Amino acid sequence: MTDPTPHLIRTSRDGDVLILTIDNPPVNAFSPGVPEGLKAGLDAAATDDTVKAVVIIGGGRTFIAGADIRTFNLPREQAPDLRGTIAKLDAFPKPTVAALHGTALGGGFELALGCTHRVATPDAKVGLPEVKLGLLPGAGGTQRLPRVVGVKKALDLILSGTPVGAAPARDLGLIDEIVEGDLLTGAVAFARRVADVRPLPRISERPAQPDPEAIEAARQSIRKTHRGQLSPQFIVDLVDLATRTPFNEGHAEEGVNFVQAKDSPQSRGMRHMFFAEREAAKIPGLDKTTPTTDIRRVGVIGAGTMGGGIAMNFLNAGIPVTIVETAQENLDRGLNTIRKTYEASAAKGRLKPEDVQKRLDLLTPTLSMDDLGDADLIIEAVFEDMAVKKDIFTRLDAVAKPGAILATNTSTLDVGEIAAVTSRPEQVIGLHFFSPANIMKLLEIVRTDKTSDSVLATSLKLSRTIGKVGVVVGVCNGFVGNRMLYAYREQASKAVLEGATPQAVDAAMNSLGLPMGPYAMSDMAGLDIGYMARRAAAERAGQPMPDDWVDRVVQLGRKGQKTGAGVYDYPDGGRTPVPSPAVDDLIQAYRAEKGVQPREATQDDLISRLTATLANEGARILEEGIALRASDIDTIYTYGYGFPAYRGGPMHYASEQGLTTVVQTLERHSLEVAPLLRRLAQEGKTFAQYDAERAKSQT
Ligand code: 3HC
C-alpha cells in the first residue's frame, strides 16, 4: 500500500496491523494536518483486506495532548475537524487501538475514547482538562466518559480537569491494558489479539446510568468551586444528558455548547492565561544555554510567616534548608508553625504521615548566619527595613560561598541598593514570594541592572522546581504586583471618599470574581502593613504621607482581623467581615472635613474604575520596562492577587472592554492616562497586539 497520509501523520505496517503515527511536536496537538492524515489513513485501511486492525500512536514525547488551542481563534471552517475524525473512528469496521504515552489530554483522550481499545505505558496520564481553559470536552468526552465510568466519576474527572495515571485509568475501565516495555510492540501485539473481536466494543453504543444525586451534588459544588463560570454548568448538563438521550443527541448538544464556551470571553481569558504563563518563562536576550547553578542547599533568614513559608517550598521539593533567626524563641515558634502546617496537611490526607518527619528532617534551625556557608541560595525574609536588610547582606557577603545566590524577599525595596552593599551585586536578586508562601503560585523574580544571566536563569529554573510560576520584573517601588495594588487601593479609597461604602467596593470586586475586595483583603493581611509601607515610601521620597481615611482607621488601633476590627468589625474573634458603624462615622466625618458631597456609585462604575486603574498602572509599568509584556502582568495579577483567570488578568480584561472605553473611564474620574494606554486606544489596538509587536521587534 502506498502512503496515503500526507501532512502530520506517518503510516507504517507491521504485518496485518496499520500504524498511524502522529508527528506534530512538541505535544502532538490536534493541529491542521492531523485530521486530514488520520482520515486518509483510516479510509485506506477500511477497504484494504490485508489490514486487520489499526494502531494510533504519538511520535515523540506524548500522545495527542489535546486540540490545538491556537486554532480556537480560527474561523470554524478552518478549524481542524476533531469531531469528524472521531466519528470516522467510531464507524470504522475494524478494531482501532490507541497507544498512549505521555499525556493524552482533552481532544487527544477523546480520540482515544473513540477507538475500540486503549493501551498505555505505565507512566502515561489521561484526562480532560478543558475546564481549565473555560471549555468543555467538545469531541464526545462528556458523552463517552459517563458511559465508561459512571456519572459521578465522570463529573469528578471533567470538573477537576486533573489527569489520572495509567493504573487508576485501567481500574476505571478507561484503559484496557498497560504495556510494560516498548509501547508500539505491545500495542501491535494487543491489536492482533483483538483483531477478530466482534461486535466491536464501541463506547458510544453503551448505556450511561442516571445518577440524579451526583448531578445535584455537582450543581451545588460548582457554585463554590467554579463561581461565575459558564463551562462547568454546561458540563454538568451534558453529563446528565448522556444518561437520558441516545449518544448522537447528546453529542450534537455537546458540539453546540462547546462553540458557545469557546467563543465566550471566559474561555478567551483562560486561553490567554495558558499562553501567558508559558510566555513568562521566555526572557528576551537570555540564551537557553545560559549555565545554571544546582541548588542543593538553601538558607532562609527569618523564621516568621514568610520565612517559614518560603522554607517549606524547598523542603517539599526535597532540598535541605538551614533557617536562621536571631532568638531561640522565634526559631522555636517558626519551626512549630512549619510542623503544624505539615501535620494539618497530613490530617487532611494531602501529605503522607511519614512525609511530615521526612520534610522536617531536611530543616536545620540555627541562630548563626555563619552556618550558611554551604548554601547555594540564601533568601532573606525579614521585615521591610532597608537598614536591616543592608546589614544582613553585608554579613551574608562575608559568609556565603563564592557563586552562592543572595536573594531578598523584599516586596517594595530597591534590590539594587541592597545588592550594592555586597562585593558581588551580580549574584543578588529579588525572589518575591506571596503569602502564604508555601501555597501561592507566583514568584516575582526581581532583577537589577547588575544581576547576572546565570542567576536569572537559575531563579527561573528554580521557580519550576518548587512549583511556582516565575515572572521576571525590574526594580521599582512595589515591583509589578504591589505597585498595581497600591494604585488600586488608592482609587478604592477615593471611591469611598466620593460616596461608595467599603462593602459596596468589596462586593463589586467580588462580583467580578476576585475572592476578596480590597478592604476584606487589607483586613486579612493587616491594615497596618499597607500603612507602614506607605509611610516608608513617603519618607523615602521625602514627602508627607498622603491623607487617606483608611490610615485614620489604623490610627484608631483597628489593624484588621488580628485586632478584631479594621475597616470591618470581626465580632467574637470571627473572620467574617461585618460593616462597622464606627468606620461609617469616620468616613462620614472625613467626607465632611474634605467638603465632599457623597454620590452613589453603581457596581459597574466601581468595577470599571478599579479595573481601569489597574490597566493604567500596568501600562506605565510596561512603558518603564519593569514588566516585559502585558501578559506577564496578567500572570502576576492572576497568580498573586486573585484576579480570576477567566477574566484573563487586568490587561487582557481591559483589552476585552476596549482600550478606548478604559481611557474614557479614567478621564471620567480625572485620572492621568498612561501615554502607552492612550496610544494603543487611539490605534485601536489591544495589549496582546502590543506584546506581539514587541516580540517581533526583539527577534
Ligand atoms: N495546543 C497548542 N499548544 C500547546 C498545547 C495545545 N493543546 N499544549 C501544549 N502546547 C504548547 C505550549 O504552549 C508550549 O509551547 P511553547 O514551547 O511555544 O511555549 C509547548 O506546547 C509545550 O508545552 P508545556 O511548556 O506546557 O510543556 P509541559 O511538558 O510542561 O506540559 C502538557 C505538557 C501537559 C501537554 C501541557 O502543555 C498542557 O497541559 N497542555 C494543555 C492540554 C490541554 O488543555 N488540552 C486540552 C485542549 S482543549 C481540547 O482538547 C478541546 C477538545 O475537547 C475539543
mmCIF file with all atom_site columns, N, CA, C and O and ligand atoms in Angstrom, residues 26-27 29 61 65-70 72 82 103 105-108 110 129-130 133 135-139 258 274-275 278-279 282, ligand 1:
data_model
loop_
_atom_site.group_PDB
_atom_site.id
_atom_site.type_symbol
_atom_site.label_atom_id
_atom_site.label_alt_id
_atom_site.label_comp_id
_atom_site.label_asym_id
_atom_site.label_entity_id
_atom_site.label_seq_id
_atom_site.pdbx_PDB_ins_code
_atom_site.Cartn_x
_atom_site.Cartn_y
_atom_site.Cartn_z
_atom_site.occupancy
_atom_site.B_iso_or_equiv
_atom_site.pdbx_formal_charge
_atom_site.auth_seq_id
_atom_site.auth_comp_id
_atom_site.auth_asym_id
_atom_site.auth_atom_id
_atom_site.pdbx_PDB_model_num
ATOM   1   N N   . PRO A 1 26  ? 5.563   20.110 19.708 1.00 0.00 ? 26  PRO A N   1
ATOM   2   C CA  . PRO A 1 26  ? 6.140   19.306 20.793 1.00 0.00 ? 26  PRO A CA  1
ATOM   3   C C   . PRO A 1 26  ? 5.152   18.355 21.470 1.00 0.00 ? 26  PRO A C   1
ATOM   4   O O   . PRO A 1 26  ? 5.572   17.398 22.098 1.00 0.00 ? 26  PRO A O   1
ATOM   5   N N   . VAL A 1 27  ? 3.826   18.609 21.350 1.00 0.00 ? 27  VAL A N   1
ATOM   6   C CA  . VAL A 1 27  ? 2.907   17.791 22.154 1.00 0.00 ? 27  VAL A CA  1
ATOM   7   C C   . VAL A 1 27  ? 1.843   17.101 21.295 1.00 0.00 ? 27  VAL A C   1
ATOM   8   O O   . VAL A 1 27  ? 0.833   16.637 21.799 1.00 0.00 ? 27  VAL A O   1
ATOM   9   N N   . ALA A 1 29  ? -0.345  18.252 19.353 1.00 0.00 ? 29  ALA A N   1
ATOM   10  C CA  . ALA A 1 29  ? -1.677  18.861 19.410 1.00 0.00 ? 29  ALA A CA  1
ATOM   11  C C   . ALA A 1 29  ? -2.410  18.588 18.106 1.00 0.00 ? 29  ALA A C   1
ATOM   12  O O   . ALA A 1 29  ? -1.793  18.361 17.061 1.00 0.00 ? 29  ALA A O   1
ATOM   13  N N   . ARG A 1 61  ? 7.316   12.799 22.515 1.00 0.00 ? 61  ARG A N   1
ATOM   14  C CA  . ARG A 1 61  ? 7.185   12.628 23.958 1.00 0.00 ? 61  ARG A CA  1
ATOM   15  C C   . ARG A 1 61  ? 5.780   12.300 24.437 1.00 0.00 ? 61  ARG A C   1
ATOM   16  O O   . ARG A 1 61  ? 5.584   12.012 25.614 1.00 0.00 ? 61  ARG A O   1
ATOM   17  N N   . ALA A 1 65  ? -1.901  15.789 23.015 1.00 0.00 ? 65  ALA A N   1
ATOM   18  C CA  . ALA A 1 65  ? -2.180  16.478 24.285 1.00 0.00 ? 65  ALA A CA  1
ATOM   19  C C   . ALA A 1 65  ? -3.420  17.357 24.183 1.00 0.00 ? 65  ALA A C   1
ATOM   20  O O   . ALA A 1 65  ? -3.669  18.186 25.054 1.00 0.00 ? 65  ALA A O   1
ATOM   21  N N   . GLY A 1 66  ? -4.192  17.185 23.123 1.00 0.00 ? 66  GLY A N   1
ATOM   22  C CA  . GLY A 1 66  ? -5.449  17.931 23.034 1.00 0.00 ? 66  GLY A CA  1
ATOM   23  C C   . GLY A 1 66  ? -5.598  18.642 21.714 1.00 0.00 ? 66  GLY A C   1
ATOM   24  O O   . GLY A 1 66  ? -4.698  18.614 20.862 1.00 0.00 ? 66  GLY A O   1
ATOM   25  N N   . ALA A 1 67  ? -6.743  19.286 21.566 1.00 0.00 ? 67  ALA A N   1
ATOM   26  C CA  . ALA A 1 67  ? -6.940  20.161 20.407 1.00 0.00 ? 67  ALA A CA  1
ATOM   27  C C   . ALA A 1 67  ? -5.848  21.218 20.437 1.00 0.00 ? 67  ALA A C   1
ATOM   28  O O   . ALA A 1 67  ? -5.308  21.526 21.501 1.00 0.00 ? 67  ALA A O   1
ATOM   29  N N   . ASP A 1 68  ? -5.528  21.757 19.278 1.00 0.00 ? 68  ASP A N   1
ATOM   30  C CA  . ASP A 1 68  ? -4.521  22.824 19.223 1.00 0.00 ? 68  ASP A CA  1
ATOM   31  C C   . ASP A 1 68  ? -5.197  24.122 19.676 1.00 0.00 ? 68  ASP A C   1
ATOM   32  O O   . ASP A 1 68  ? -6.040  24.677 18.971 1.00 0.00 ? 68  ASP A O   1
ATOM   33  N N   . ILE A 1 69  ? -4.816  24.576 20.865 1.00 0.00 ? 69  ILE A N   1
ATOM   34  C CA  . ILE A 1 69  ? -5.526  25.699 21.489 1.00 0.00 ? 69  ILE A CA  1
ATOM   35  C C   . ILE A 1 69  ? -5.450  26.951 20.604 1.00 0.00 ? 69  ILE A C   1
ATOM   36  O O   . ILE A 1 69  ? -6.360  27.763 20.586 1.00 0.00 ? 69  ILE A O   1
ATOM   37  N N   . ARG A 1 70  ? -4.357  27.058 19.849 1.00 0.00 ? 70  ARG A N   1
ATOM   38  C CA  . ARG A 1 70  ? -4.224  28.250 18.999 1.00 0.00 ? 70  ARG A CA  1
ATOM   39  C C   . ARG A 1 70  ? -5.255  28.286 17.879 1.00 0.00 ? 70  ARG A C   1
ATOM   40  O O   . ARG A 1 70  ? -5.560  29.351 17.354 1.00 0.00 ? 70  ARG A O   1
ATOM   41  N N   . PHE A 1 72  ? -8.366  27.734 18.138 1.00 0.00 ? 72  PHE A N   1
ATOM   42  C CA  . PHE A 1 72  ? -9.714  28.112 18.580 1.00 0.00 ? 72  PHE A CA  1
ATOM   43  C C   . PHE A 1 72  ? -10.107 29.510 18.106 1.00 0.00 ? 72  PHE A C   1
ATOM   44  O O   . PHE A 1 72  ? -11.266 29.876 18.149 1.00 0.00 ? 72  PHE A O   1
ATOM   45  N N   . LEU A 1 82  ? -11.782 17.617 14.501 1.00 0.00 ? 82  LEU A N   1
ATOM   46  C CA  . LEU A 1 82  ? -11.585 16.565 15.510 1.00 0.00 ? 82  LEU A CA  1
ATOM   47  C C   . LEU A 1 82  ? -12.823 15.684 15.638 1.00 0.00 ? 82  LEU A C   1
ATOM   48  O O   . LEU A 1 82  ? -12.735 14.449 15.652 1.00 0.00 ? 82  LEU A O   1
ATOM   49  N N   . THR A 1 103 ? 1.050   12.450 27.885 1.00 0.00 ? 103 THR A N   1
ATOM   50  C CA  . THR A 1 103 ? -0.221  12.980 28.384 1.00 0.00 ? 103 THR A CA  1
ATOM   51  C C   . THR A 1 103 ? -1.263  12.974 27.272 1.00 0.00 ? 103 THR A C   1
ATOM   52  O O   . THR A 1 103 ? -1.182  13.778 26.347 1.00 0.00 ? 103 THR A O   1
ATOM   53  N N   . LEU A 1 105 ? -4.510  14.111 26.570 1.00 0.00 ? 105 LEU A N   1
ATOM   54  C CA  . LEU A 1 105 ? -5.411  15.057 27.229 1.00 0.00 ? 105 LEU A CA  1
ATOM   55  C C   . LEU A 1 105 ? -6.457  15.604 26.262 1.00 0.00 ? 105 LEU A C   1
ATOM   56  O O   . LEU A 1 105 ? -6.235  15.645 25.051 1.00 0.00 ? 105 LEU A O   1
ATOM   57  N N   . GLY A 1 106 ? -7.563  16.050 26.837 1.00 0.00 ? 106 GLY A N   1
ATOM   58  C CA  . GLY A 1 106 ? -8.583  16.741 26.069 1.00 0.00 ? 106 GLY A CA  1
ATOM   59  C C   . GLY A 1 106 ? -8.961  15.958 24.821 1.00 0.00 ? 106 GLY A C   1
ATOM   60  O O   . GLY A 1 106 ? -9.247  14.754 24.865 1.00 0.00 ? 106 GLY A O   1
ATOM   61  N N   . GLY A 1 107 ? -8.921  16.663 23.665 1.00 0.00 ? 107 GLY A N   1
ATOM   62  C CA  . GLY A 1 107 ? -9.286  16.034 22.404 1.00 0.00 ? 107 GLY A CA  1
ATOM   63  C C   . GLY A 1 107 ? -8.451  14.794 22.107 1.00 0.00 ? 107 GLY A C   1
ATOM   64  O O   . GLY A 1 107 ? -8.921  13.885 21.407 1.00 0.00 ? 107 GLY A O   1
ATOM   65  N N   . GLY A 1 108 ? -7.238  14.727 22.647 1.00 0.00 ? 108 GLY A N   1
ATOM   66  C CA  . GLY A 1 108 ? -6.393  13.549 22.448 1.00 0.00 ? 108 GLY A CA  1
ATOM   67  C C   . GLY A 1 108 ? -6.993  12.335 23.140 1.00 0.00 ? 108 GLY A C   1
ATOM   68  O O   . GLY A 1 108 ? -7.089  11.244 22.565 1.00 0.00 ? 108 GLY A O   1
ATOM   69  N N   . GLU A 1 110 ? -10.114 12.128 24.033 1.00 0.00 ? 110 GLU A N   1
ATOM   70  C CA  . GLU A 1 110 ? -11.421 11.884 23.407 1.00 0.00 ? 110 GLU A CA  1
ATOM   71  C C   . GLU A 1 110 ? -11.255 11.045 22.150 1.00 0.00 ? 110 GLU A C   1
ATOM   72  O O   . GLU A 1 110 ? -12.062 10.163 21.865 1.00 0.00 ? 110 GLU A O   1
ATOM   73  N N   . PRO A 1 129 ? -8.799  18.163 30.609 1.00 0.00 ? 129 PRO A N   1
ATOM   74  C CA  . PRO A 1 129 ? -8.555  19.417 31.339 1.00 0.00 ? 129 PRO A CA  1
ATOM   75  C C   . PRO A 1 129 ? -9.246  20.641 30.742 1.00 0.00 ? 129 PRO A C   1
ATOM   76  O O   . PRO A 1 129 ? -8.929  21.764 31.112 1.00 0.00 ? 129 PRO A O   1
ATOM   77  N N   . GLU A 1 130 ? -10.198 20.436 29.817 1.00 0.00 ? 130 GLU A N   1
ATOM   78  C CA  . GLU A 1 130 ? -10.791 21.580 29.100 1.00 0.00 ? 130 GLU A CA  1
ATOM   79  C C   . GLU A 1 130 ? -11.336 22.652 30.034 1.00 0.00 ? 130 GLU A C   1
ATOM   80  O O   . GLU A 1 130 ? -11.294 23.840 29.730 1.00 0.00 ? 130 GLU A O   1
ATOM   81  N N   . LEU A 1 133 ? -9.540  25.701 30.681 1.00 0.00 ? 133 LEU A N   1
ATOM   82  C CA  . LEU A 1 133 ? -9.472  26.687 29.597 1.00 0.00 ? 133 LEU A CA  1
ATOM   83  C C   . LEU A 1 133 ? -10.846 27.311 29.358 1.00 0.00 ? 133 LEU A C   1
ATOM   84  O O   . LEU A 1 133 ? -11.096 27.897 28.312 1.00 0.00 ? 133 LEU A O   1
ATOM   85  N N   . LEU A 1 135 ? -13.517 25.698 28.878 1.00 0.00 ? 135 LEU A N   1
ATOM   86  C CA  . LEU A 1 135 ? -14.167 24.891 27.844 1.00 0.00 ? 135 LEU A CA  1
ATOM   87  C C   . LEU A 1 135 ? -14.800 23.659 28.464 1.00 0.00 ? 135 LEU A C   1
ATOM   88  O O   . LEU A 1 135 ? -14.674 23.408 29.666 1.00 0.00 ? 135 LEU A O   1
ATOM   89  N N   . LEU A 1 136 ? -15.393 22.849 27.589 1.00 0.00 ? 136 LEU A N   1
ATOM   90  C CA  . LEU A 1 136 ? -15.866 21.532 27.994 1.00 0.00 ? 136 LEU A CA  1
ATOM   91  C C   . LEU A 1 136 ? -15.304 20.556 26.976 1.00 0.00 ? 136 LEU A C   1
ATOM   92  O O   . LEU A 1 136 ? -14.950 20.966 25.865 1.00 0.00 ? 136 LEU A O   1
ATOM   93  N N   . PRO A 1 137 ? -15.194 19.290 27.352 1.00 0.00 ? 137 PRO A N   1
ATOM   94  C CA  . PRO A 1 137 ? -14.734 18.335 26.340 1.00 0.00 ? 137 PRO A CA  1
ATOM   95  C C   . PRO A 1 137 ? -15.710 18.402 25.169 1.00 0.00 ? 137 PRO A C   1
ATOM   96  O O   . PRO A 1 137 ? -16.906 18.175 25.352 1.00 0.00 ? 137 PRO A O   1
ATOM   97  N N   . GLY A 1 138 ? -15.203 18.732 23.993 1.00 0.00 ? 138 GLY A N   1
ATOM   98  C CA  . GLY A 1 138 ? -16.120 19.033 22.884 1.00 0.00 ? 138 GLY A CA  1
ATOM   99  C C   . GLY A 1 138 ? -16.065 18.011 21.781 1.00 0.00 ? 138 GLY A C   1
ATOM   100 O O   . GLY A 1 138 ? -16.615 18.222 20.707 1.00 0.00 ? 138 GLY A O   1
ATOM   101 N N   . ALA A 1 139 ? -15.412 16.884 22.028 1.00 0.00 ? 139 ALA A N   1
ATOM   102 C CA  . ALA A 1 139 ? -15.313 15.870 20.978 1.00 0.00 ? 139 ALA A CA  1
ATOM   103 C C   . ALA A 1 139 ? -15.769 14.519 21.523 1.00 0.00 ? 139 ALA A C   1
ATOM   104 O O   . ALA A 1 139 ? -15.123 13.495 21.347 1.00 0.00 ? 139 ALA A O   1
ATOM   105 N N   . PHE A 1 258 ? -20.030 23.505 23.129 1.00 0.00 ? 258 PHE A N   1
ATOM   106 C CA  . PHE A 1 258 ? -18.582 23.724 23.039 1.00 0.00 ? 258 PHE A CA  1
ATOM   107 C C   . PHE A 1 258 ? -18.299 25.048 22.327 1.00 0.00 ? 258 PHE A C   1
ATOM   108 O O   . PHE A 1 258 ? -17.481 25.847 22.775 1.00 0.00 ? 258 PHE A O   1
ATOM   109 N N   . PHE A 1 274 ? -3.222  30.612 29.720 1.00 0.00 ? 274 PHE A N   1
ATOM   110 C CA  . PHE A 1 274 ? -2.436  29.405 29.425 1.00 0.00 ? 274 PHE A CA  1
ATOM   111 C C   . PHE A 1 274 ? -1.133  29.799 28.713 1.00 0.00 ? 274 PHE A C   1
ATOM   112 O O   . PHE A 1 274 ? -0.038  29.396 29.109 1.00 0.00 ? 274 PHE A O   1
ATOM   113 N N   . PHE A 1 275 ? -1.261  30.623 27.683 1.00 0.00 ? 275 PHE A N   1
ATOM   114 C CA  . PHE A 1 275 ? -0.064  31.007 26.932 1.00 0.00 ? 275 PHE A CA  1
ATOM   115 C C   . PHE A 1 275 ? 0.759   32.041 27.703 1.00 0.00 ? 275 PHE A C   1
ATOM   116 O O   . PHE A 1 275 ? 1.984   32.030 27.639 1.00 0.00 ? 275 PHE A O   1
ATOM   117 N N   . ARG A 1 278 ? 3.189   30.424 30.040 1.00 0.00 ? 278 ARG A N   1
ATOM   118 C CA  . ARG A 1 278 ? 4.333   29.810 29.345 1.00 0.00 ? 278 ARG A CA  1
ATOM   119 C C   . ARG A 1 278 ? 5.265   30.867 28.762 1.00 0.00 ? 278 ARG A C   1
ATOM   120 O O   . ARG A 1 278 ? 6.470   30.707 28.747 1.00 0.00 ? 278 ARG A O   1
ATOM   121 N N   . GLU A 1 279 ? 4.692   31.958 28.324 1.00 0.00 ? 279 GLU A N   1
ATOM   122 C CA  . GLU A 1 279 ? 5.477   33.043 27.735 1.00 0.00 ? 279 GLU A CA  1
ATOM   123 C C   . GLU A 1 279 ? 6.402   33.664 28.796 1.00 0.00 ? 279 GLU A C   1
ATOM   124 O O   . GLU A 1 279 ? 7.523   34.081 28.488 1.00 0.00 ? 279 GLU A O   1
ATOM   125 N N   . LYS A 1 282 ? 10.012  32.909 29.024 1.00 0.00 ? 282 LYS A N   1
ATOM   126 C CA  . LYS A 1 282 ? 10.929  33.232 27.920 1.00 0.00 ? 282 LYS A CA  1
ATOM   127 C C   . LYS A 1 282 ? 11.423  34.667 28.081 1.00 0.00 ? 282 LYS A C   1
ATOM   128 O O   . LYS A 1 282 ? 10.630  35.605 28.025 1.00 0.00 ? 282 LYS A O   1
HETATM 129 N N1  . 3HC B 2 .   ? -2.393  23.404 21.884 1.00 0.00 ? 1   3HC B N1  1
HETATM 130 C C1  . 3HC B 2 .   ? -1.407  24.230 21.437 1.00 0.00 ? 1   3HC B C1  1
HETATM 131 N N2  . 3HC B 2 .   ? -0.186  24.312 22.020 1.00 0.00 ? 1   3HC B N2  1
HETATM 132 C C2  . 3HC B 2 .   ? 0.020   23.531 23.102 1.00 0.00 ? 1   3HC B C2  1
HETATM 133 C C3  . 3HC B 2 .   ? -0.948  22.668 23.615 1.00 0.00 ? 1   3HC B C3  1
HETATM 134 C C4  . 3HC B 2 .   ? -2.209  22.611 22.953 1.00 0.00 ? 1   3HC B C4  1
HETATM 135 N N3  . 3HC B 2 .   ? -3.185  21.786 23.357 1.00 0.00 ? 1   3HC B N3  1
HETATM 136 N N4  . 3HC B 2 .   ? -0.448  22.042 24.702 1.00 0.00 ? 1   3HC B N4  1
HETATM 137 C C5  . 3HC B 2 .   ? 0.810   22.498 24.854 1.00 0.00 ? 1   3HC B C5  1
HETATM 138 N N5  . 3HC B 2 .   ? 1.085   23.405 23.883 1.00 0.00 ? 1   3HC B N5  1
HETATM 139 C C6  . 3HC B 2 .   ? 2.371   24.090 23.658 1.00 0.00 ? 1   3HC B C6  1
HETATM 140 C C7  . 3HC B 2 .   ? 2.700   25.049 24.791 1.00 0.00 ? 1   3HC B C7  1
HETATM 141 O O1  . 3HC B 2 .   ? 2.132   26.312 24.569 1.00 0.00 ? 1   3HC B O1  1
HETATM 142 C C8  . 3HC B 2 .   ? 4.220   25.078 24.725 1.00 0.00 ? 1   3HC B C8  1
HETATM 143 O O2  . 3HC B 2 .   ? 4.569   25.928 23.665 1.00 0.00 ? 1   3HC B O2  1
HETATM 144 P P1  . 3HC B 2 .   ? 5.905   26.815 23.751 1.00 0.00 ? 1   3HC B P1  1
HETATM 145 O O3  . 3HC B 2 .   ? 7.029   25.846 23.907 1.00 0.00 ? 1   3HC B O3  1
HETATM 146 O O4  . 3HC B 2 .   ? 5.903   27.594 22.500 1.00 0.00 ? 1   3HC B O4  1
HETATM 147 O O5  . 3HC B 2 .   ? 5.748   27.675 24.976 1.00 0.00 ? 1   3HC B O5  1
HETATM 148 C C9  . 3HC B 2 .   ? 4.583   23.642 24.306 1.00 0.00 ? 1   3HC B C9  1
HETATM 149 O O6  . 3HC B 2 .   ? 3.398   23.099 23.712 1.00 0.00 ? 1   3HC B O6  1
HETATM 150 C C10 . 3HC B 2 .   ? 4.995   22.744 25.449 1.00 0.00 ? 1   3HC B C10 1
HETATM 151 O O7  . 3HC B 2 .   ? 4.013   22.855 26.481 1.00 0.00 ? 1   3HC B O7  1
HETATM 152 P P2  . 3HC B 2 .   ? 4.426   22.989 28.009 1.00 0.00 ? 1   3HC B P2  1
HETATM 153 O O8  . 3HC B 2 .   ? 5.513   24.005 28.158 1.00 0.00 ? 1   3HC B O8  1
HETATM 154 O O9  . 3HC B 2 .   ? 3.173   23.187 28.786 1.00 0.00 ? 1   3HC B O9  1
HETATM 155 O O10 . 3HC B 2 .   ? 5.067   21.558 28.271 1.00 0.00 ? 1   3HC B O10 1
HETATM 156 P P3  . 3HC B 2 .   ? 4.898   20.593 29.520 1.00 0.00 ? 1   3HC B P3  1
HETATM 157 O O11 . 3HC B 2 .   ? 5.675   19.393 29.198 1.00 0.00 ? 1   3HC B O11 1
HETATM 158 O O12 . 3HC B 2 .   ? 5.166   21.319 30.791 1.00 0.00 ? 1   3HC B O12 1
HETATM 159 O O13 . 3HC B 2 .   ? 3.333   20.198 29.557 1.00 0.00 ? 1   3HC B O13 1
HETATM 160 C C11 . 3HC B 2 .   ? 1.242   19.447 28.685 1.00 0.00 ? 1   3HC B C11 1
HETATM 161 C C12 . 3HC B 2 .   ? 2.771   19.482 28.501 1.00 0.00 ? 1   3HC B C12 1
HETATM 162 C C13 . 3HC B 2 .   ? 0.879   18.654 29.933 1.00 0.00 ? 1   3HC B C13 1
HETATM 163 C C14 . 3HC B 2 .   ? 0.650   18.804 27.469 1.00 0.00 ? 1   3HC B C14 1
HETATM 164 C C15 . 3HC B 2 .   ? 0.723   20.903 28.844 1.00 0.00 ? 1   3HC B C15 1
HETATM 165 O O14 . 3HC B 2 .   ? 1.242   21.685 27.796 1.00 0.00 ? 1   3HC B O14 1
HETATM 166 C C16 . 3HC B 2 .   ? -0.766  21.039 28.812 1.00 0.00 ? 1   3HC B C16 1
HETATM 167 O O15 . 3HC B 2 .   ? -1.413  20.837 29.816 1.00 0.00 ? 1   3HC B O15 1
HETATM 168 N N6  . 3HC B 2 .   ? -1.319  21.392 27.641 1.00 0.00 ? 1   3HC B N6  1
HETATM 169 C C17 . 3HC B 2 .   ? -2.711  21.681 27.501 1.00 0.00 ? 1   3HC B C17 1
HETATM 170 C C18 . 3HC B 2 .   ? -3.521  20.423 27.414 1.00 0.00 ? 1   3HC B C18 1
HETATM 171 C C19 . 3HC B 2 .   ? -4.975  20.753 27.222 1.00 0.00 ? 1   3HC B C19 1
HETATM 172 O O16 . 3HC B 2 .   ? -5.520  21.637 27.845 1.00 0.00 ? 1   3HC B O16 1
HETATM 173 N N7  . 3HC B 2 .   ? -5.630  20.002 26.336 1.00 0.00 ? 1   3HC B N7  1
HETATM 174 C C20 . 3HC B 2 .   ? -6.997  20.260 26.039 1.00 0.00 ? 1   3HC B C20 1
HETATM 175 C C21 . 3HC B 2 .   ? -7.100  21.249 24.930 1.00 0.00 ? 1   3HC B C21 1
HETATM 176 S S1  . 3HC B 2 .   ? -8.776  21.744 24.610 1.00 0.00 ? 1   3HC B S1  1
HETATM 177 C C22 . 3HC B 2 .   ? -9.448  20.432 23.766 1.00 0.00 ? 1   3HC B C22 1
HETATM 178 O O17 . 3HC B 2 .   ? -8.807  19.436 23.564 1.00 0.00 ? 1   3HC B O17 1
HETATM 179 C C23 . 3HC B 2 .   ? -10.838 20.646 23.281 1.00 0.00 ? 1   3HC B C23 1
HETATM 180 C C24 . 3HC B 2 .   ? -11.494 19.390 22.845 1.00 0.00 ? 1   3HC B C24 1
HETATM 181 O O18 . 3HC B 2 .   ? -12.240 18.845 23.880 1.00 0.00 ? 1   3HC B O18 1
HETATM 182 C C25 . 3HC B 2 .   ? -12.393 19.651 21.680 1.00 0.00 ? 1   3HC B C25 1
#
